[in-house]
mmCIF file of C-alpha atoms in Angstrom:
data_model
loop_
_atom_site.group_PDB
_atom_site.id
_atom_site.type_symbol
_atom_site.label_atom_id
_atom_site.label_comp_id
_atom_site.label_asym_id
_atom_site.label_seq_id
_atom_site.Cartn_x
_atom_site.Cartn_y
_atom_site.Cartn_z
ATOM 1 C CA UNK A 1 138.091 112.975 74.594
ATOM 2 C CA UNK A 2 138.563 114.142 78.177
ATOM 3 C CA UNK A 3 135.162 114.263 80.897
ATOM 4 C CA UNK A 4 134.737 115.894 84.082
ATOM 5 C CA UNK A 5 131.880 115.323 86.610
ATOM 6 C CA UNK A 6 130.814 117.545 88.798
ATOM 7 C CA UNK A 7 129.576 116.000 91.996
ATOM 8 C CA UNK A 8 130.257 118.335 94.796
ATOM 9 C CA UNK A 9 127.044 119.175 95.689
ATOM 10 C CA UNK A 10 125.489 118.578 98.773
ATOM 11 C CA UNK A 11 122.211 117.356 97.180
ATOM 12 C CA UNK A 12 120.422 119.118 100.089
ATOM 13 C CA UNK A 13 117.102 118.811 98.363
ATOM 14 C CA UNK A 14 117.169 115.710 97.830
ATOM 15 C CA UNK A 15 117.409 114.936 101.640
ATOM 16 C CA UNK A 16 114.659 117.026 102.643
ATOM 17 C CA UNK A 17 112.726 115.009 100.210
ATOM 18 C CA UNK A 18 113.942 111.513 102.630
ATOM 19 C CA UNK A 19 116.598 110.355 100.341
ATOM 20 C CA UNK A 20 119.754 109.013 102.439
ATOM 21 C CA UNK A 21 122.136 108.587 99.968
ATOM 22 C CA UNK A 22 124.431 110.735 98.619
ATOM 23 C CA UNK A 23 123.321 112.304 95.002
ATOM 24 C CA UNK A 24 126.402 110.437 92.927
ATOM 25 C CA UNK A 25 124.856 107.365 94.685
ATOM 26 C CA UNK A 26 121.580 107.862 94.160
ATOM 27 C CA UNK A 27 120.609 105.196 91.731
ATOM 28 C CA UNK A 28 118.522 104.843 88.941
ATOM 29 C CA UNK A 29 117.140 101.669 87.702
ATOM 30 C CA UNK A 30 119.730 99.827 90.395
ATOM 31 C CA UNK A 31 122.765 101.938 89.222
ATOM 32 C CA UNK A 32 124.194 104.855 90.994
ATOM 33 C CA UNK A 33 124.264 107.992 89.089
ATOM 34 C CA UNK A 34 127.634 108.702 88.548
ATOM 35 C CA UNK A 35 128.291 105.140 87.437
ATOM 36 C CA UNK A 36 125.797 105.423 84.987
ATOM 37 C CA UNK A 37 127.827 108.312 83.543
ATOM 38 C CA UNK A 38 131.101 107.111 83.848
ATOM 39 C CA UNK A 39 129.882 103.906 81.691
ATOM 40 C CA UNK A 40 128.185 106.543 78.965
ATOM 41 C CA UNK A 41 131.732 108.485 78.434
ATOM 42 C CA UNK A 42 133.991 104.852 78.744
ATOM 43 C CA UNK A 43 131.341 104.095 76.089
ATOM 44 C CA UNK A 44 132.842 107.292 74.136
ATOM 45 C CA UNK A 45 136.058 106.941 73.797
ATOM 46 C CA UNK A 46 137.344 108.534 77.073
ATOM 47 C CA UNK A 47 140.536 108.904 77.735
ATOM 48 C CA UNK A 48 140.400 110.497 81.142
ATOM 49 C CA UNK A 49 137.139 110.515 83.610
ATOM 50 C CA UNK A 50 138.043 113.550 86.172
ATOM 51 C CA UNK A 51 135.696 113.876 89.339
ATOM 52 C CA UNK A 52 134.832 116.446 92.053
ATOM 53 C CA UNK A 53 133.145 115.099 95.014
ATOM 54 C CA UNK A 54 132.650 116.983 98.870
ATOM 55 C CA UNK A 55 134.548 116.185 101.830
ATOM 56 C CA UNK A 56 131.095 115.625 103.457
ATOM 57 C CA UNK A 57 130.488 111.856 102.023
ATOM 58 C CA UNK A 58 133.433 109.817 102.624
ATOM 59 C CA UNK A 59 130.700 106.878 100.412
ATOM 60 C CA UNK A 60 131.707 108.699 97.309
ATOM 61 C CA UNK A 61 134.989 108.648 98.136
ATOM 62 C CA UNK A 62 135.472 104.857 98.760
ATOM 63 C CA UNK A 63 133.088 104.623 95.544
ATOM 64 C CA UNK A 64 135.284 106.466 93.554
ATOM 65 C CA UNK A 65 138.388 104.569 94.835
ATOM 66 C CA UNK A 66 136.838 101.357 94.039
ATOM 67 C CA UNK A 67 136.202 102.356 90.890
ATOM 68 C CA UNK A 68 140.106 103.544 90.418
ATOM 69 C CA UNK A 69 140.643 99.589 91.429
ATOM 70 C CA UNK A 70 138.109 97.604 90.019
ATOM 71 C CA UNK A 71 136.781 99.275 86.918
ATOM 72 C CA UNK A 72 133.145 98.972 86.017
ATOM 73 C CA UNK A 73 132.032 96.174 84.092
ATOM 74 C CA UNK A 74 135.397 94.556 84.080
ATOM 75 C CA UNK A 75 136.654 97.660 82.332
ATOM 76 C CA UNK A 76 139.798 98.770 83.502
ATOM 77 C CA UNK A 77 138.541 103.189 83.878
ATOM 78 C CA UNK A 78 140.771 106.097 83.353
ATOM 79 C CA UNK A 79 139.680 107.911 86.310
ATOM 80 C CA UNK A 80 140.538 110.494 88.588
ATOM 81 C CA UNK A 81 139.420 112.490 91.367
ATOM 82 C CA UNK A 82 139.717 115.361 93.700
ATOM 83 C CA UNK A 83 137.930 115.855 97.665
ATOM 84 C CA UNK A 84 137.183 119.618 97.965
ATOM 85 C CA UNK A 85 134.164 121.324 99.140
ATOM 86 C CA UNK A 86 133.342 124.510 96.724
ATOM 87 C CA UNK A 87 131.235 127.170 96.832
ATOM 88 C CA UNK A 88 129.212 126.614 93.535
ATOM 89 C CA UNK A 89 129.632 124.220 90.545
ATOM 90 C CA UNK A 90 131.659 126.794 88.488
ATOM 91 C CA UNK A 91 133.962 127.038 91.683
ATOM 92 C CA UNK A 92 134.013 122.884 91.082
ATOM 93 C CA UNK A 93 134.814 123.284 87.448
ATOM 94 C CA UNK A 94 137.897 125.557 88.413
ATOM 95 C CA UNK A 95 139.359 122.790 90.806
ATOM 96 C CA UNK A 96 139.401 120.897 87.644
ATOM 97 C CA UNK A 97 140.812 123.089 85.145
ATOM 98 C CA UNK A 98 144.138 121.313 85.106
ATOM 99 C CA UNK A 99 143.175 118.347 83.695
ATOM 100 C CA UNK A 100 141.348 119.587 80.354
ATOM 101 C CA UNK A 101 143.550 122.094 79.349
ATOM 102 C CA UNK A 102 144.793 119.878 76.599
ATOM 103 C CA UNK A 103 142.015 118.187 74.531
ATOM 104 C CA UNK A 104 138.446 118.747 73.620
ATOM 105 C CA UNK A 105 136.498 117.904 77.224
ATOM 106 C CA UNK A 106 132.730 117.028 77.679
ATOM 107 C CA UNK A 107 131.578 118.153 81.334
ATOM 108 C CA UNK A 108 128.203 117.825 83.383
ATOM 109 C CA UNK A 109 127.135 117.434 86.465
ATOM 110 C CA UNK A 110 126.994 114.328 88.532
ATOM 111 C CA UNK A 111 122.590 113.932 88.167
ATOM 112 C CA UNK A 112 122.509 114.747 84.120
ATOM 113 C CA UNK A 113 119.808 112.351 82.175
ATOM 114 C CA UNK A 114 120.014 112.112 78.427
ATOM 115 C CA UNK A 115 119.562 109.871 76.075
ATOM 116 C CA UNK A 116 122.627 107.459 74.966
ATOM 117 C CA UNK A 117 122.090 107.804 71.274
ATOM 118 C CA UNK A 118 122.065 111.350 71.314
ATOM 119 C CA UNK A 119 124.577 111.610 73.826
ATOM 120 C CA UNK A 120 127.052 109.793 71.583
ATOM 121 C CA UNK A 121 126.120 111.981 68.083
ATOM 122 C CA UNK A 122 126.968 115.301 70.176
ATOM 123 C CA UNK A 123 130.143 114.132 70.996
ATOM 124 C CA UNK A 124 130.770 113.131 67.525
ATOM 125 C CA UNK A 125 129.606 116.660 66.450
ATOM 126 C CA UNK A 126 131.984 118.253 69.249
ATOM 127 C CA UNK A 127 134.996 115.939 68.099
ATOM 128 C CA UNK A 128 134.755 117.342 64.920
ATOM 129 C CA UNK A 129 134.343 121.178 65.545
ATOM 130 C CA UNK A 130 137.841 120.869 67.266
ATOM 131 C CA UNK A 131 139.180 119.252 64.597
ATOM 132 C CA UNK A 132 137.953 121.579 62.167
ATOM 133 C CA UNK A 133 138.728 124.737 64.154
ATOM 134 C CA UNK A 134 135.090 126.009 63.581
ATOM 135 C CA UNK A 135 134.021 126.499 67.380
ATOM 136 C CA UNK A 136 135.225 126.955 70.299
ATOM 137 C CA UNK A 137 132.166 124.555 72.102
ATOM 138 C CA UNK A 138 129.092 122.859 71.929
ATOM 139 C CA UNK A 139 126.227 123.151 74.318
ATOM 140 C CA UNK A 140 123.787 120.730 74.903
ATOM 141 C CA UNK A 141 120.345 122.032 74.631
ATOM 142 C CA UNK A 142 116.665 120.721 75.423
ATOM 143 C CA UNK A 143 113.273 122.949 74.811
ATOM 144 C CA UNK A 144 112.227 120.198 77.656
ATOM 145 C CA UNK A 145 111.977 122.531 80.556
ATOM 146 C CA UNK A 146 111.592 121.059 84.095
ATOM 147 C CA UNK A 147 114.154 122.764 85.944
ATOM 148 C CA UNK A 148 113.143 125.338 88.934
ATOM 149 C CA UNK A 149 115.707 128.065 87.240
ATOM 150 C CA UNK A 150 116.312 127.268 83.763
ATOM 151 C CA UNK A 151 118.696 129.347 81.591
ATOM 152 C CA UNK A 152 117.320 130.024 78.447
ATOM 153 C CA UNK A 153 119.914 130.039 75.821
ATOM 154 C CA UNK A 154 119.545 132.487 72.464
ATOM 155 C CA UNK A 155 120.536 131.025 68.881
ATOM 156 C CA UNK A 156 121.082 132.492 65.492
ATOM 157 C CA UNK A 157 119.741 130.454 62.390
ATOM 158 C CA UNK A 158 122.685 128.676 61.862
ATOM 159 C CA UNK A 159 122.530 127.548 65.704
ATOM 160 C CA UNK A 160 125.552 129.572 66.952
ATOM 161 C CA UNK A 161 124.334 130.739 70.330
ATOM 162 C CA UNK A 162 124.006 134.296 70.635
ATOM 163 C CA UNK A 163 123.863 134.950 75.113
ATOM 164 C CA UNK A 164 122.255 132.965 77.921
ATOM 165 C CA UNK A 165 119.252 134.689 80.267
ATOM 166 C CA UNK A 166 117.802 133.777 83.031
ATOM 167 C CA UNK A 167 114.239 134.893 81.504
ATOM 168 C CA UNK A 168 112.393 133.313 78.473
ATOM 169 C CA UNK A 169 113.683 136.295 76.079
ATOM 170 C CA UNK A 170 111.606 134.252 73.380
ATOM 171 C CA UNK A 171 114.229 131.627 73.516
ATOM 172 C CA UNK A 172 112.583 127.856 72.611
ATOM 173 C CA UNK A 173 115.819 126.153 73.938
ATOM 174 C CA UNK A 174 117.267 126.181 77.468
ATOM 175 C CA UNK A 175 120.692 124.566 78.497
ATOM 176 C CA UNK A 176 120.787 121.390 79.553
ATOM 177 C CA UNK A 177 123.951 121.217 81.561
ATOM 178 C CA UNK A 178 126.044 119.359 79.115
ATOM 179 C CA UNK A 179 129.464 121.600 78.056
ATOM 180 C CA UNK A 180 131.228 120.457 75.568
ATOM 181 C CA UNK A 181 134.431 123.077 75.117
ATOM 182 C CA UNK A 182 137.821 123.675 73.774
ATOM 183 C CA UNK A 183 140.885 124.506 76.136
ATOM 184 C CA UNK A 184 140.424 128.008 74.857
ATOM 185 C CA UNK A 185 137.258 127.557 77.600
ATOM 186 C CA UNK A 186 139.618 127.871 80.788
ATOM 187 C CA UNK A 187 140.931 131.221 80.325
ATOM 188 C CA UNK A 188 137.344 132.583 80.356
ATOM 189 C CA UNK A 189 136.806 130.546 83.916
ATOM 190 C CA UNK A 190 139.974 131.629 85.343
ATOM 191 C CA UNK A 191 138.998 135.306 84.420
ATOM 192 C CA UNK A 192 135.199 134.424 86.146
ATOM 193 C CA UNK A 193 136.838 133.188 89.315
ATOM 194 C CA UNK A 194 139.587 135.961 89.166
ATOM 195 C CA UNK A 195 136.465 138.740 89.186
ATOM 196 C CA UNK A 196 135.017 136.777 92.090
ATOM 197 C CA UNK A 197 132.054 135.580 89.967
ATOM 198 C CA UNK A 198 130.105 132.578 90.504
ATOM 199 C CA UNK A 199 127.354 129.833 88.769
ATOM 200 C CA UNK A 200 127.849 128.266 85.588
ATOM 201 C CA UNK A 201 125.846 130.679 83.786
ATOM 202 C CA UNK A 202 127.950 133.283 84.759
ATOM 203 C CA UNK A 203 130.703 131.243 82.650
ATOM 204 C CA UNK A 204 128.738 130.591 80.052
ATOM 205 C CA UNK A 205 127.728 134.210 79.626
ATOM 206 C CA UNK A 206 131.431 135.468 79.780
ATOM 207 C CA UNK A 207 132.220 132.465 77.316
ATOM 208 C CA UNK A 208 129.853 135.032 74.335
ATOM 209 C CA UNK A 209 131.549 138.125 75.766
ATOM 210 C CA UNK A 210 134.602 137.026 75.397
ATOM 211 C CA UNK A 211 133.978 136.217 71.747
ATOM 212 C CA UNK A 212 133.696 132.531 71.739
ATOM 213 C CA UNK A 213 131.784 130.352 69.081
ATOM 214 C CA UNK A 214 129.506 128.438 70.739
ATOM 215 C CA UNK A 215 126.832 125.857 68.891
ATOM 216 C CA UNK A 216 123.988 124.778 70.616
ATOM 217 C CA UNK A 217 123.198 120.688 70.114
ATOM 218 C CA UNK A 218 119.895 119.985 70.639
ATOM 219 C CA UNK A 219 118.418 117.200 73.023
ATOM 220 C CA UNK A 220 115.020 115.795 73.190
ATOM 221 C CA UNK A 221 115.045 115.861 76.835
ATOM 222 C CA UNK A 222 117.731 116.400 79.356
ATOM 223 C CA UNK A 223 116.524 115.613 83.332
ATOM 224 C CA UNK A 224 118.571 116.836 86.595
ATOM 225 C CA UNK A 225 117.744 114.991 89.680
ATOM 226 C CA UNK A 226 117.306 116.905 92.489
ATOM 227 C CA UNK A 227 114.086 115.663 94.029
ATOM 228 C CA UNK A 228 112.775 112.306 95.330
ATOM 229 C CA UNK A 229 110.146 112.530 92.199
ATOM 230 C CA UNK A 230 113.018 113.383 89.336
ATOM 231 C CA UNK A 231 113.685 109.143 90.251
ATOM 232 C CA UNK A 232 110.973 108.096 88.730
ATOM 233 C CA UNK A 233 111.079 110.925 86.205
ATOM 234 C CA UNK A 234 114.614 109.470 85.283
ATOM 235 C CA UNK A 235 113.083 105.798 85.172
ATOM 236 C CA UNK A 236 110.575 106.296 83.062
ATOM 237 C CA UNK A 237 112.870 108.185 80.702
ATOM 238 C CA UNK A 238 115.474 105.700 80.535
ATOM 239 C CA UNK A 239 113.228 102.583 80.201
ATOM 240 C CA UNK A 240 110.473 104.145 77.236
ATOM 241 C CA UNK A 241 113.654 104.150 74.803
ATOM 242 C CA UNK A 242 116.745 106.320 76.498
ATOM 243 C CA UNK A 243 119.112 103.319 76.768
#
């Protein structure tokens, strides 16, 4: 199983709220962000980590490259990344591409919470929808909505998802930033960027246009940090059970 991490971002909000660091730095219960995700997917059976990260933070960079040397926990990490600033985090995707086009991939974005457990059954569930040929991707979903634009995702009653809005559309469920996808999946994007289309919704819409079978997984809470307060939201999340 391939994973890609989006961490491009400038985390602009996130400064105005007086936090210096970098987002991908930005730790949580003493560990930086992105670390805490690259030990979650070396913890499922990755066989290649693939970054995005700015040209703005030269930290991440030497992060990242320390990481390429040292490991993390004494465990040697398949990883590899990219420096390129990008318009949006489909754009980020895009710069990716190359590396998933050949396995079953997993991609989020660099300040996804979720709980481990759960974490590890989806990708069990997504390992064995590309074996069996019977999607083309599983999304992770939450009805846990604290997110300033959340995109409410539609589902039929045997959970195959059905379109993505960017209202309530009586939806209970709303993504929660976690793609799991087939290399069938990169046609779609190239066609998005190709049509000079942007946002990750706009994928994910185009994804049910262009006929794909998509299965929403559901979370009991997925948490994106992009204020000084989502910290402690993250904290408390993490420590009353989400190990």
């Amino acid at each position: 199983m391939k994973y890609a991490i989006i961490a491009a971002g400038e985390g602009s909000r996130l400064a105005k709220d007086g936090v210096s660091l970098p987002k991908p730095l930005v730790k949580v219960n003493g560990v930086p962000i992105i670390d805490r995700l690259i030990r979650i997917f070396m913890n499922n059976n990755a066989t290649g980590i693939y970054v995005i990260c700015n040209e703005i933070n030269p930290a991440v960079q030497s992060h990242l490259a320390e990481i390429q040397e040292n490991g993390i926990d004494g465990k040697k990490v398949p990883l590899h990344y990219i420096v390129k600033s990008t318009p949006s985090s489909m754009h980020s995707f895009y710069e990716l591409r190359h590396f998933l086009q050949d396995e079953p991939f997993c991609l989020t974005t660099v300040d996804t919470i979720f709980d481990e457990k759960a974490f590890k059954s989806y990708i069990y569930t997504l390992q064995n929808v590309y074996m069996s040929g019977t999607a083309d991707g599983v999304m992770g979903i939450t009805d846990f909505i604290d997110d300033e634009a959340p995109l409410y995702v539609g589902m039929d009653e045997e959970d195959v998802i059905t379109g993505f809005y960017d209202d309530a559309h009586h939806c209970q469920y709303i993504s929660g930033g976690i793609y799991g996808l087939t290399p069938s999946s990169i046609d779609t994007l190239e066609r998005c960027v190709s049509r000079g289309e942007s946002r990750m919704r706009n994928f994910q819409r185009a994804l049910v246009v262009d006929g794909k079978r998509l299965l929403g997984y559901r979370f009991t809470k997925v948490l994106d940090i992009d204020h000084a307060a989502d910290i402690q939201k993250a904290e408390a999340f993490i420590n009353n059970g989400c190990v």
